[in-house]
Amino acid sequence: MNLLLALSVAVLFGAGTFLMLKHDLIRMAAGVLMISNAVTLFIMSVGLSRGQAPIYPLEEGRPISDPVVQSLTLTAIVISFGLTSLLLTIIYRVYTLYGTLRGPDDATHDDHEETTSELLAQRTRDESPRERSQA
Amino acid sequence: MTILTKLIARLLLLPIFMVAAAVLVKGYAEVGDGFGAGIIATLGILLQYTALGRDEARKLPPVRVAPAIGLVGLVIALLVAVVPVLRGQAIMTHSPAPGAPVIHLGTLELLTAVAFDIGVFLLVFGFAVGAIDLIAQAHDEEIEQLPDRVTDQRINEG
Amino acid sequence: MLLLPLLIAWTTAVILALLDGRRRWVGWLAIGAMTTVFAATLRLLLDVLQHGSREIVAGGWPPGLGITLRADELGIVFALVSNGVLLIALIYEVLEGVHERAMPALVLFLATGLTGLFLTGDAFNFYVFFEVSMTTSFVLATYGQRQREIRAALIFTVVNLLGSVFFLSAIASLYHLTGTLDMRALTAAAGTLEQNSITLTAAFLFVAFGVKLGLFPFHFWLPPVYRDTWPAVAAILSGAVANIGSYGLLRFGAEILSRELRLSAGVLVALGTISILYGALQAISVRTANEALAYSAIGQAGYILVALGIGGPVGIGAAILYALINPLNKTLLFLATGLRGWLVGAAFAIGAFSVAGIPPSLGFFGKAALFQVGIADNSAALVGLFFLGGALSLIYMFQIYQRVHWITEKQEQSSSVQSRVLVMGVAVLILALGLWPEPLLLASQRATDMLIGGR
């Protein structure tokens, strides 16, 4: 891994971290995406070589690039695509529920709200098992 | 959006699909992939969304059935992975095996790997277009506070 | 045979994704599918305990070239516990009434991801199944779709995405250093590597699995998420998904990078001690039951880390045993917080005794193994720490019990009979395993031997 690639990974990772710490949720998602791309570039840097592409038919005598690294990179890109779109969908949900795209401010202490378990358990119910409409 | 943008967006859709199909079918032996093809096709649909708006874009047939397309792709990928196990081989063994003779359709070789790539293409396309359609709602409509009602119903009804 | 749990789970998950999960019959179909997966895992476990580990290479490629799927003693016993927890949580949720379309399919997709993760022998395949499991658990965390759940799901998603990128970079650097991705080959090659290059990789792996398990100082996401999600989902997260963290620490720490584990023993023991004390003290001081259980989960993870740090056959055996007992406890406790009635209170009390380590519940054997670790290390401080942790957990468990189940002024109706019976059934299972622990002890002993002897 040469110096340019290492610097690129570092710059991307740092920029992504800086964005992740912002309050706006879209910027946070962009930070996550940038960090994923930094790691993808890091994976690519494992297979740096000047060989020929690992696709048949191959020439004799020349070294071949490592195909495993390229498949690792592709898998990482696909996975981060899926996860980023899931993250954006969750952010969309937060937007429709809260009406704003600022990050949730204080995530830990909400003493006045009851938890879901308490609400579920405090409902009044009959003793008999509930009847649901048969499908 | 100017009229020129809308015109070109409408015109570009089918060529983008052609490029996606080309990337898809040459993926087993050249640079190309089911995932890349799915992303290119999704970009074509995304262009319709941004240039023409959600209502116009929803009139396209692929957008209307996008979740079903995704599920079909998932089933194809599942079949390619599972059918070899039912035949006694390891999971996701491609037929024909390396070195065996292959049926050609022109210059395209018919392998189960191509079927798997098609499955991945349909899956990525269906999933991404479905997600884009969902998020496009937030831009075009007024969104009220939705689903406290679903869970509160269950908590309150008993 | 090796692939049977994975394929059944995957196929039925796709079928269930096409159906509407809110209907009664679809829920019961999902329970049937999950039971089949559990039975297949159990059969595979018996086969592995009798004949040794099983391998198959995906795609029919020669071994070393293709992706190896391997069921050895460690992986299969974790797969059994995780599938069992998923089955229990799915039955609970179907009995209570599913109200999202995709929930049974999601539980089966999670079963696919977890089974594949525990039964793979390739490091990158581990990452792929890791991401499958995490994606489905991100979606499961939004179950309920109110403000609380969505906020919890957002925190959960972002923090675990960070953990995943750390894990991915660690895998990439392992491949760079050794040139292979197969776990057996990695174990053989890792011992010969120069220390400077591999220490950072080991640290990244520890961060990734620490985030997953909820160790101090990576625990900040746990309390809001466990508190705000639906009870069945909290049971799934703490009883099935957190197993990824402990299994990863055991596989990548105790097996592949065992030299780095030995070198970092002091740090691990220190972090584990802080986790135990922090979790227990915070659990005493918070007000809601779910939050106390979340901090309890942090504390229990600390025990696993301390045992892993001490190392050796005794330490790793205690870590494995505790990592298998803890999910059952947590499942019972989280499911019991959503119900009311004196039967549920008794079940909760049994779960509380199991966490504190009081016989005849199953947790006693976990705690006994930990005490053995302390004695084998000739360390009075460790024995005192474990005793203190047990005493503190008894305190906060009793607090929760008193606050939740012992109030006699409020006339609350009991919850539905079926759910109460289910929760009591899990409690009886914990008691029964506590009275007859030989199978679990044998399985964990074989796993330990495989880990230690394989080096």
Short mmCIF file of N, CA and C in Angstrom, two decimals, chain A residues 1 13 20 25 28 32 35-36 39-40 42-43 45-46 66 68-69 71-73 75-76 79-80 82-84 86-87 90-91 93-94 97-98 103-104 106-130 132-135, chain C residues 22-25 95-98 124 127-128 131 135 138-139 142 145-151 153-155 157-158 161-162 165-166 168-170 172-173 175-176 181 220 224 227-231 287-291 334 337-340 410 412-418 420:
data_model
loop_
_atom_site.label_atom_id
_atom_site.label_comp_id
_atom_site.label_asym_id
_atom_site.label_seq_id
_atom_site.Cartn_x
_atom_site.Cartn_y
_atom_site.Cartn_z
N MET A 1 0.86 -1.19 0.00
CA MET A 1 0.00 0.00 0.00
C MET A 1 0.88 1.22 0.00
N PHE A 13 -11.60 8.79 5.89
CA PHE A 13 -12.07 8.35 7.20
C PHE A 13 -12.26 9.54 8.12
N MET A 20 -19.99 12.58 10.67
CA MET A 20 -20.87 11.76 11.50
C MET A 20 -21.22 12.44 12.80
N LEU A 25 -29.17 14.85 10.29
CA LEU A 25 -29.13 13.40 10.06
C LEU A 25 -28.61 13.05 8.68
N MET A 28 -24.97 13.06 8.80
CA MET A 28 -24.48 11.88 9.50
C MET A 28 -24.49 10.68 8.57
N VAL A 32 -21.37 8.30 7.36
CA VAL A 32 -21.32 6.83 7.38
C VAL A 32 -20.91 6.31 6.01
N ILE A 35 -17.23 6.82 5.43
CA ILE A 35 -16.38 5.87 6.16
C ILE A 35 -16.41 4.51 5.48
N SER A 36 -17.59 4.10 5.00
CA SER A 36 -17.67 2.83 4.27
C SER A 36 -16.79 2.87 3.03
N VAL A 39 -13.15 2.40 3.91
CA VAL A 39 -12.76 1.01 4.16
C VAL A 39 -12.72 0.23 2.85
N THR A 40 -13.63 0.55 1.92
CA THR A 40 -13.59 -0.12 0.61
C THR A 40 -12.28 0.18 -0.11
N PHE A 42 -9.55 0.88 1.35
CA PHE A 42 -8.54 0.13 2.09
C PHE A 42 -8.46 -1.31 1.61
N ILE A 43 -9.63 -1.90 1.34
CA ILE A 43 -9.60 -3.28 0.84
C ILE A 43 -8.92 -3.33 -0.53
N SER A 45 -6.64 -1.53 -1.57
CA SER A 45 -5.20 -1.33 -1.47
C SER A 45 -4.46 -2.62 -1.15
N VAL A 46 -5.20 -3.67 -0.75
CA VAL A 46 -4.52 -4.93 -0.47
C VAL A 46 -4.01 -5.56 -1.75
N ASP A 66 -4.80 -10.09 -8.14
CA ASP A 66 -5.50 -10.96 -7.20
C ASP A 66 -7.01 -10.79 -7.37
N VAL A 68 -9.36 -12.19 -5.58
CA VAL A 68 -10.09 -12.24 -4.31
C VAL A 68 -10.35 -10.83 -3.80
N VAL A 69 -9.33 -9.97 -3.92
CA VAL A 69 -9.47 -8.60 -3.42
C VAL A 69 -10.60 -7.89 -4.15
N SER A 71 -13.23 -9.24 -5.55
CA SER A 71 -14.55 -9.72 -5.12
C SER A 71 -14.87 -9.24 -3.72
N LEU A 72 -13.85 -9.13 -2.85
CA LEU A 72 -14.09 -8.57 -1.52
C LEU A 72 -14.61 -7.14 -1.63
N THR A 73 -13.96 -6.36 -2.53
CA THR A 73 -14.36 -4.96 -2.68
C THR A 73 -15.79 -4.86 -3.17
N THR A 75 -18.22 -7.05 -2.88
CA THR A 75 -19.15 -7.42 -1.82
C THR A 75 -19.29 -6.31 -0.80
N ALA A 76 -18.17 -5.66 -0.46
CA ALA A 76 -18.25 -4.57 0.52
C ALA A 76 -19.07 -3.42 -0.03
N ILE A 79 -22.78 -4.42 0.14
CA ILE A 79 -23.31 -4.41 1.50
C ILE A 79 -23.48 -2.98 2.00
N SER A 80 -22.52 -2.12 1.71
CA SER A 80 -22.66 -0.76 2.21
C SER A 80 -23.76 -0.03 1.46
N GLY A 82 -26.62 -1.48 0.49
CA GLY A 82 -27.85 -1.91 1.14
C GLY A 82 -28.02 -1.25 2.50
N LEU A 83 -26.94 -1.20 3.27
CA LEU A 83 -27.06 -0.64 4.62
C LEU A 83 -27.30 0.85 4.59
N THR A 84 -26.66 1.56 3.63
CA THR A 84 -26.88 3.00 3.56
C THR A 84 -28.31 3.30 3.14
N LEU A 86 -30.86 1.42 3.81
CA LEU A 86 -31.67 1.15 5.01
C LEU A 86 -31.56 2.32 5.99
N LEU A 87 -30.34 2.85 6.16
CA LEU A 87 -30.16 3.97 7.07
C LEU A 87 -30.97 5.18 6.60
N ILE A 90 -34.58 4.70 7.44
CA ILE A 90 -34.85 4.96 8.85
C ILE A 90 -34.85 6.46 9.11
N ILE A 91 -33.94 7.19 8.47
CA ILE A 91 -33.90 8.64 8.65
C ILE A 91 -35.19 9.26 8.11
N ARG A 93 -38.06 7.84 8.13
CA ARG A 93 -39.04 7.56 9.15
C ARG A 93 -38.95 8.52 10.30
N VAL A 94 -37.71 8.81 10.74
CA VAL A 94 -37.52 9.78 11.81
C VAL A 94 -38.08 11.13 11.37
N LEU A 97 -41.86 11.14 11.62
CA LEU A 97 -42.38 11.07 12.98
C LEU A 97 -42.07 12.32 13.79
N TYR A 98 -40.88 12.89 13.58
CA TYR A 98 -40.48 14.03 14.39
C TYR A 98 -40.67 15.34 13.67
N GLY A 103 -30.68 15.60 14.70
CA GLY A 103 -30.52 14.33 15.38
C GLY A 103 -31.25 14.31 16.70
N PRO A 104 -31.60 13.12 17.17
CA PRO A 104 -32.25 13.03 18.49
C PRO A 104 -31.30 13.57 19.54
N ASP A 106 -31.29 14.08 23.22
CA ASP A 106 -30.79 13.37 24.39
C ASP A 106 -31.40 11.98 24.35
N ALA A 107 -30.61 11.03 24.04
CA ALA A 107 -31.15 9.71 23.74
C ALA A 107 -31.34 8.86 24.97
N THR A 108 -30.84 9.25 26.10
CA THR A 108 -30.82 8.29 27.20
C THR A 108 -31.84 8.57 28.28
N HIS A 109 -32.13 9.84 28.57
CA HIS A 109 -32.96 10.04 29.76
C HIS A 109 -34.31 10.62 29.42
N ASP A 110 -35.31 9.78 29.50
CA ASP A 110 -36.67 10.20 29.16
C ASP A 110 -37.57 9.71 30.27
N ASP A 111 -37.38 10.24 31.45
CA ASP A 111 -38.03 9.61 32.60
C ASP A 111 -39.53 9.75 32.59
N HIS A 112 -40.07 10.72 31.85
CA HIS A 112 -41.51 10.92 31.95
C HIS A 112 -42.27 9.98 31.04
N GLU A 113 -41.59 9.39 30.08
CA GLU A 113 -42.29 8.45 29.21
C GLU A 113 -42.16 7.06 29.75
N GLU A 114 -43.20 6.29 29.59
CA GLU A 114 -43.09 4.89 30.02
C GLU A 114 -42.57 4.05 28.88
N THR A 115 -41.88 3.00 29.22
CA THR A 115 -41.34 2.15 28.16
C THR A 115 -42.46 1.32 27.54
N THR A 116 -42.13 0.77 26.40
CA THR A 116 -43.11 -0.02 25.67
C THR A 116 -43.59 -1.20 26.50
N SER A 117 -42.67 -1.84 27.23
CA SER A 117 -43.08 -3.01 28.02
C SER A 117 -44.10 -2.62 29.06
N GLU A 118 -43.87 -1.49 29.72
CA GLU A 118 -44.81 -1.09 30.76
C GLU A 118 -46.16 -0.78 30.16
N LEU A 119 -46.15 -0.12 29.01
CA LEU A 119 -47.43 0.18 28.38
C LEU A 119 -48.17 -1.08 27.98
N LEU A 120 -47.42 -2.05 27.44
CA LEU A 120 -48.04 -3.30 27.04
C LEU A 120 -48.62 -4.03 28.24
N ALA A 121 -47.92 -3.98 29.35
CA ALA A 121 -48.34 -4.78 30.48
C ALA A 121 -49.46 -4.10 31.25
N GLN A 122 -49.60 -2.81 31.13
CA GLN A 122 -50.60 -2.14 31.94
C GLN A 122 -51.95 -2.05 31.28
N ARG A 123 -52.05 -2.49 30.05
CA ARG A 123 -53.37 -2.43 29.43
C ARG A 123 -54.31 -3.34 30.18
N THR A 124 -55.59 -3.01 30.13
CA THR A 124 -56.56 -3.88 30.81
C THR A 124 -56.99 -4.96 29.84
N ARG A 125 -56.95 -6.17 30.29
CA ARG A 125 -57.29 -7.28 29.43
C ARG A 125 -58.21 -8.22 30.17
N ASP A 126 -58.86 -9.05 29.39
CA ASP A 126 -59.67 -10.10 30.01
C ASP A 126 -58.78 -11.27 30.34
N GLU A 127 -59.29 -12.15 31.23
CA GLU A 127 -58.52 -13.33 31.58
C GLU A 127 -58.49 -14.33 30.43
N SER A 128 -59.58 -14.38 29.64
CA SER A 128 -59.64 -15.41 28.60
C SER A 128 -58.66 -15.06 27.49
N PRO A 129 -58.13 -16.04 26.85
CA PRO A 129 -57.22 -15.76 25.74
C PRO A 129 -57.95 -15.00 24.65
N ARG A 130 -57.23 -14.11 24.04
CA ARG A 130 -57.90 -13.21 23.12
C ARG A 130 -58.30 -13.98 21.87
N ARG A 132 -58.78 -13.76 17.99
CA ARG A 132 -58.48 -12.97 16.82
C ARG A 132 -59.32 -13.50 15.67
N SER A 133 -59.63 -12.62 14.78
CA SER A 133 -60.43 -13.06 13.65
C SER A 133 -59.62 -14.05 12.83
N GLN A 134 -60.27 -15.16 12.52
CA GLN A 134 -59.54 -16.20 11.81
C GLN A 134 -59.27 -15.74 10.40
N ALA A 135 -58.12 -16.02 9.93
CA ALA A 135 -57.74 -15.60 8.57
C ALA A 135 -58.44 -16.45 7.53
N ARG C 22 -49.20 -10.84 9.52
CA ARG C 22 -50.13 -10.51 10.59
C ARG C 22 -51.18 -11.59 10.77
N ARG C 23 -51.36 -12.40 9.74
CA ARG C 23 -52.38 -13.44 9.86
C ARG C 23 -51.90 -14.54 10.79
N ARG C 24 -52.90 -15.15 11.41
CA ARG C 24 -52.61 -16.16 12.42
C ARG C 24 -51.85 -17.34 11.84
N TRP C 25 -52.32 -17.82 10.66
CA TRP C 25 -51.76 -19.06 10.15
C TRP C 25 -50.34 -18.81 9.65
N LEU C 95 -48.03 -15.29 19.77
CA LEU C 95 -49.09 -15.42 20.77
C LEU C 95 -49.67 -14.06 21.13
N GLU C 96 -48.79 -13.06 21.18
CA GLU C 96 -49.29 -11.74 21.51
C GLU C 96 -50.00 -11.10 20.34
N GLY C 97 -49.70 -11.54 19.13
CA GLY C 97 -50.32 -10.94 17.96
C GLY C 97 -49.33 -10.08 17.20
N VAL C 98 -48.95 -10.55 16.03
CA VAL C 98 -47.98 -9.80 15.23
C VAL C 98 -48.70 -8.64 14.58
N PHE C 124 -14.32 -13.91 5.49
CA PHE C 124 -15.14 -12.94 4.80
C PHE C 124 -16.57 -13.39 4.73
N TYR C 127 -18.15 -12.18 7.66
CA TYR C 127 -18.57 -10.79 7.54
C TYR C 127 -19.88 -10.67 6.79
N VAL C 128 -20.06 -11.45 5.72
CA VAL C 128 -21.29 -11.35 4.93
C VAL C 128 -22.49 -11.76 5.78
N GLU C 131 -23.30 -9.15 8.34
CA GLU C 131 -24.08 -8.03 7.83
C GLU C 131 -25.52 -8.42 7.58
N THR C 135 -28.46 -6.42 9.38
CA THR C 135 -29.49 -5.71 8.62
C THR C 135 -30.87 -6.11 9.10
N PHE C 138 -31.53 -4.57 12.37
CA PHE C 138 -31.87 -3.14 12.29
C PHE C 138 -33.34 -2.97 11.96
N VAL C 139 -33.84 -3.77 11.02
CA VAL C 139 -35.25 -3.64 10.66
C VAL C 139 -36.14 -4.12 11.80
N THR C 142 -37.06 -1.64 14.49
CA THR C 142 -38.09 -0.63 14.26
C THR C 142 -39.48 -1.19 14.47
N GLN C 145 -42.84 0.82 15.37
CA GLN C 145 -42.90 2.03 14.54
C GLN C 145 -43.44 3.25 15.25
N ARG C 146 -43.22 3.35 16.54
CA ARG C 146 -43.52 4.62 17.17
C ARG C 146 -42.24 5.40 17.27
N GLN C 147 -42.36 6.59 17.86
CA GLN C 147 -41.18 7.45 17.93
C GLN C 147 -40.04 6.77 18.66
N ARG C 148 -40.38 6.11 19.78
CA ARG C 148 -39.32 5.51 20.60
C ARG C 148 -38.56 4.45 19.82
N GLU C 149 -39.31 3.60 19.13
CA GLU C 149 -38.64 2.50 18.45
C GLU C 149 -37.78 3.00 17.31
N ILE C 150 -38.28 4.00 16.58
CA ILE C 150 -37.50 4.50 15.44
C ILE C 150 -36.24 5.17 15.93
N ARG C 151 -36.35 5.92 17.03
CA ARG C 151 -35.15 6.56 17.57
C ARG C 151 -34.14 5.51 18.02
N ALA C 153 -33.91 2.50 16.88
CA ALA C 153 -33.36 1.82 15.71
C ALA C 153 -32.29 2.67 15.04
N LEU C 154 -32.48 4.00 15.04
CA LEU C 154 -31.47 4.86 14.42
C LEU C 154 -30.15 4.76 15.16
N ILE C 155 -30.21 4.83 16.49
CA ILE C 155 -28.97 4.75 17.28
C ILE C 155 -28.31 3.39 17.06
N THR C 157 -28.59 1.38 14.52
CA THR C 157 -28.04 1.22 13.18
C THR C 157 -26.71 1.92 13.03
N VAL C 158 -26.66 3.18 13.47
CA VAL C 158 -25.45 3.95 13.21
C VAL C 158 -24.27 3.37 13.98
N LEU C 161 -23.19 0.08 12.44
CA LEU C 161 -22.51 0.28 11.16
C LEU C 161 -21.05 0.60 11.37
N LEU C 162 -20.77 1.43 12.38
CA LEU C 162 -19.38 1.73 12.68
C LEU C 162 -18.62 0.48 13.08
N VAL C 165 -17.69 -1.50 10.02
CA VAL C 165 -16.58 -1.05 9.18
C VAL C 165 -15.25 -1.36 9.85
N PHE C 166 -15.24 -1.32 11.19
CA PHE C 166 -14.00 -1.73 11.86
C PHE C 166 -13.71 -3.19 11.59
N LEU C 168 -14.64 -4.96 9.03
CA LEU C 168 -14.25 -5.17 7.65
C LEU C 168 -12.80 -4.78 7.42
N SER C 169 -12.37 -3.67 8.03
CA SER C 169 -10.97 -3.29 7.83
C SER C 169 -10.04 -4.29 8.51
N ALA C 170 -10.49 -4.88 9.62
CA ALA C 170 -9.66 -5.91 10.25
C ALA C 170 -9.54 -7.13 9.36
N ALA C 172 -9.75 -7.14 6.11
CA ALA C 172 -8.88 -6.79 4.98
C ALA C 172 -7.42 -6.85 5.39
N SER C 173 -7.10 -6.36 6.60
CA SER C 173 -5.69 -6.38 6.98
C SER C 173 -5.23 -7.79 7.30
N TYR C 175 -6.23 -10.41 5.65
CA TYR C 175 -5.95 -10.98 4.35
C TYR C 175 -4.64 -10.45 3.79
N HIS C 176 -4.39 -9.16 4.03
CA HIS C 176 -3.16 -8.57 3.53
C HIS C 176 -1.94 -9.22 4.17
N LEU C 181 -8.06 -16.42 3.66
CA LEU C 181 -9.24 -16.04 4.43
C LEU C 181 -9.81 -17.20 5.21
N PHE C 220 -22.45 2.55 25.00
CA PHE C 220 -23.39 3.66 25.17
C PHE C 220 -24.66 3.49 24.37
N PRO C 224 -30.40 2.92 25.59
CA PRO C 224 -31.58 3.41 24.86
C PRO C 224 -32.21 2.35 23.97
N ARG C 227 -34.02 -0.40 25.99
CA ARG C 227 -35.14 0.12 26.75
C ARG C 227 -36.33 0.39 25.86
N ASP C 228 -36.05 0.90 24.65
CA ASP C 228 -37.14 1.43 23.85
C ASP C 228 -37.73 0.44 22.87
N THR C 229 -37.08 -0.69 22.63
CA THR C 229 -37.66 -1.60 21.65
C THR C 229 -38.72 -2.48 22.31
N TRP C 230 -39.47 -3.12 21.45
CA TRP C 230 -40.51 -4.04 21.86
C TRP C 230 -39.89 -5.18 22.67
N PRO C 231 -40.60 -5.73 23.66
CA PRO C 231 -39.98 -6.77 24.51
C PRO C 231 -39.43 -7.97 23.75
N ARG C 287 -34.49 3.72 36.86
CA ARG C 287 -35.83 3.54 37.38
C ARG C 287 -36.67 2.54 36.63
N THR C 288 -36.46 2.43 35.31
CA THR C 288 -37.32 1.51 34.58
C THR C 288 -36.68 0.14 34.47
N ALA C 289 -37.56 -0.86 34.35
CA ALA C 289 -37.06 -2.24 34.36
C ALA C 289 -36.18 -2.54 33.16
N ASN C 290 -36.63 -2.08 31.98
CA ASN C 290 -35.87 -2.40 30.78
C ASN C 290 -34.49 -1.79 30.80
N GLU C 291 -34.39 -0.57 31.34
CA GLU C 291 -33.08 0.06 31.36
C GLU C 291 -32.16 -0.68 32.32
N PHE C 334 -36.30 -10.33 29.55
CA PHE C 334 -36.92 -9.33 28.70
C PHE C 334 -38.35 -9.71 28.34
N THR C 337 -40.74 -8.88 31.23
CA THR C 337 -41.08 -7.50 31.59
C THR C 337 -42.31 -7.01 30.85
N GLY C 338 -42.72 -7.73 29.79
CA GLY C 338 -43.88 -7.26 29.06
C GLY C 338 -45.19 -7.82 29.58
N LEU C 339 -45.14 -8.70 30.58
CA LEU C 339 -46.34 -9.36 31.05
C LEU C 339 -46.53 -9.10 32.53
N ARG C 340 -47.72 -9.41 33.00
CA ARG C 340 -48.01 -9.27 34.43
C ARG C 340 -48.67 -10.53 34.95
N LYS C 410 -52.04 -1.68 43.09
CA LYS C 410 -52.63 -1.54 41.76
C LYS C 410 -53.26 -2.85 41.34
N GLU C 412 -53.93 -4.85 38.58
CA GLU C 412 -53.69 -5.03 37.16
C GLU C 412 -54.12 -6.42 36.75
N GLN C 413 -54.77 -6.47 35.62
CA GLN C 413 -55.16 -7.78 35.12
C GLN C 413 -53.93 -8.53 34.65
N SER C 414 -54.01 -9.83 34.75
CA SER C 414 -52.89 -10.62 34.23
C SER C 414 -52.94 -10.63 32.71
N SER C 415 -51.83 -10.91 32.13
CA SER C 415 -51.77 -10.99 30.68
C SER C 415 -52.34 -12.31 30.21
N SER C 416 -52.30 -12.51 28.92
CA SER C 416 -52.97 -13.69 28.37
C SER C 416 -52.28 -14.95 28.84
N VAL C 417 -53.09 -16.00 28.91
CA VAL C 417 -52.61 -17.25 29.52
C VAL C 417 -51.47 -17.84 28.73
N GLN C 418 -51.61 -17.79 27.39
CA GLN C 418 -50.60 -18.47 26.60
C GLN C 418 -49.23 -17.85 26.80
N ARG C 420 -48.16 -16.21 29.35
CA ARG C 420 -47.63 -16.50 30.68
C ARG C 420 -47.10 -17.92 30.75
#
